[in-house]
Amino acid sequence: DGGITQSPKYLFRKEGQNVTLSCEQNLNHDAMYWYRQDPGQGLRLIYYSQIVNDFQKGDIAEGYSVSREKKESFPLTVTSAQKNPTAFYLCASSPSPGTVPRIDGYTFGSGTRLTVV
Amino acid sequence: AQSVTQLGSHVSVSEGALVLLRCNYSSSVPPYLFWYVQYPNQGLQLLLKYTTGATLVKGINGFEAEFKKSETSFHLTKPSAHMSDAAEYFCAVRIYGGSQGNLIFGKGTKLSVKP
């Protein structure tokens, strides 16, 4: 079955360390997204990509970086510049928005919980 | 500009009672609306969606939602709550020509079910 796989499920980061969260999808979706979730703050968009080799900053991109070298993969790196990285991170994908309205929602991965130790 | 507002960050009901989670949207074009559910430490799962046609939409786990254009609402209901319904619920509206993807999400409503 098609879906999105996020790994690892739990990740621990030391102060000053970069860590990379993996997101892979086999849904043939063009668009992929990274969200950060903190208690009571809903979903906040970090980065999104609508096509390979292109991505845009979301609302809270500072301290994060991404790449989109393959359609299936959209890894997120949490850099040492992110001062408060402890959170739950969600990856999602969807068919490309394009210019024609589509009725598809997003498909989400199961998340990665990052904790600073 | 499109937006979505969920009234109440926490809702608590007794097992067997009616569940009502409120969602209001703002959209200048006919909206596509979605409800997602998130169980602890998991991703979001689609409950139901409204695109066109019948305004009462049925989803998984006995949930349904009614699109009311005059009230710009898309409230989620379930006649009888079960303990397994305890989760966080997110309403979302499809945006057109958005600069940040397809969907705008509400801030979520956490549902607690008391025995």
Coordinates of C-alpha atoms in Angstrom, one line a residue, chain A residues 9 33 35 37 42-43 45 48 58-59 88 90 94-95 97 101-103 105-106 108-110 113, chain B residues 32 34 36 38 41-44 49 51 88 90 94 96 98-103 105-108:
Chain A
K9 CA 9.9 7.8 15.4
Y33 CA 5.3 19.5 3.5
Y35 CA 5.0 20.8 9.9
Q37 CA 3.5 20.6 16.2
G42 CA -1.7 23.4 16.0
L43 CA 0.3 22.7 12.9
L45 CA 4.4 25.0 8.3
Y48 CA 7.1 22.8 1.5
G58 CA 6.9 28.3 5.5
D59 CA 6.0 30.3 8.6
F88 CA 6.6 16.6 17.1
L90 CA 5.0 15.8 10.7
S94 CA -0.4 15.8 -1.8
P95 CA -0.8 15.9 -5.5
P97 CA -2.0 22.1 -6.4
P101 CA -8.6 22.9 -8.1
R102 CA -8.2 19.4 -6.8
I103 CA -10.2 17.7 -4.1
G105 CA -6.3 16.5 1.0
Y106 CA -3.0 15.6 2.5
F108 CA 0.5 12.4 6.6
G109 CA 3.3 10.3 8.0
S110 CA 3.2 9.0 11.6
R113 CA 9.3 13.2 18.1
Chain B
Y32 CA -13.4 22.2 -0.1
F34 CA -11.8 18.5 5.6
Y36 CA -8.7 15.1 10.3
Q38 CA -4.9 12.7 15.3
N41 CA 2.0 10.4 18.9
Q42 CA 0.5 9.7 15.5
G43 CA 0.0 11.5 12.2
L44 CA -3.2 13.0 11.0
K49 CA -14.3 15.7 3.3
T51 CA -16.2 19.0 -2.0
E88 CA -7.3 15.8 18.6
F90 CA -8.4 19.4 12.9
R94 CA -8.7 23.9 0.6
Y96 CA -6.7 28.1 -4.4
G98 CA -2.1 29.5 -2.2
S99 CA 1.6 30.3 -1.7
Q100 CA 2.0 27.6 0.9
G101 CA 0.3 24.6 -0.3
N102 CA -3.3 23.3 -0.6
L103 CA -4.7 23.4 2.9
F105 CA -5.6 24.0 9.2
G106 CA -7.4 25.2 12.2
K107 CA -5.6 25.0 15.5
G108 CA -7.3 21.8 16.6

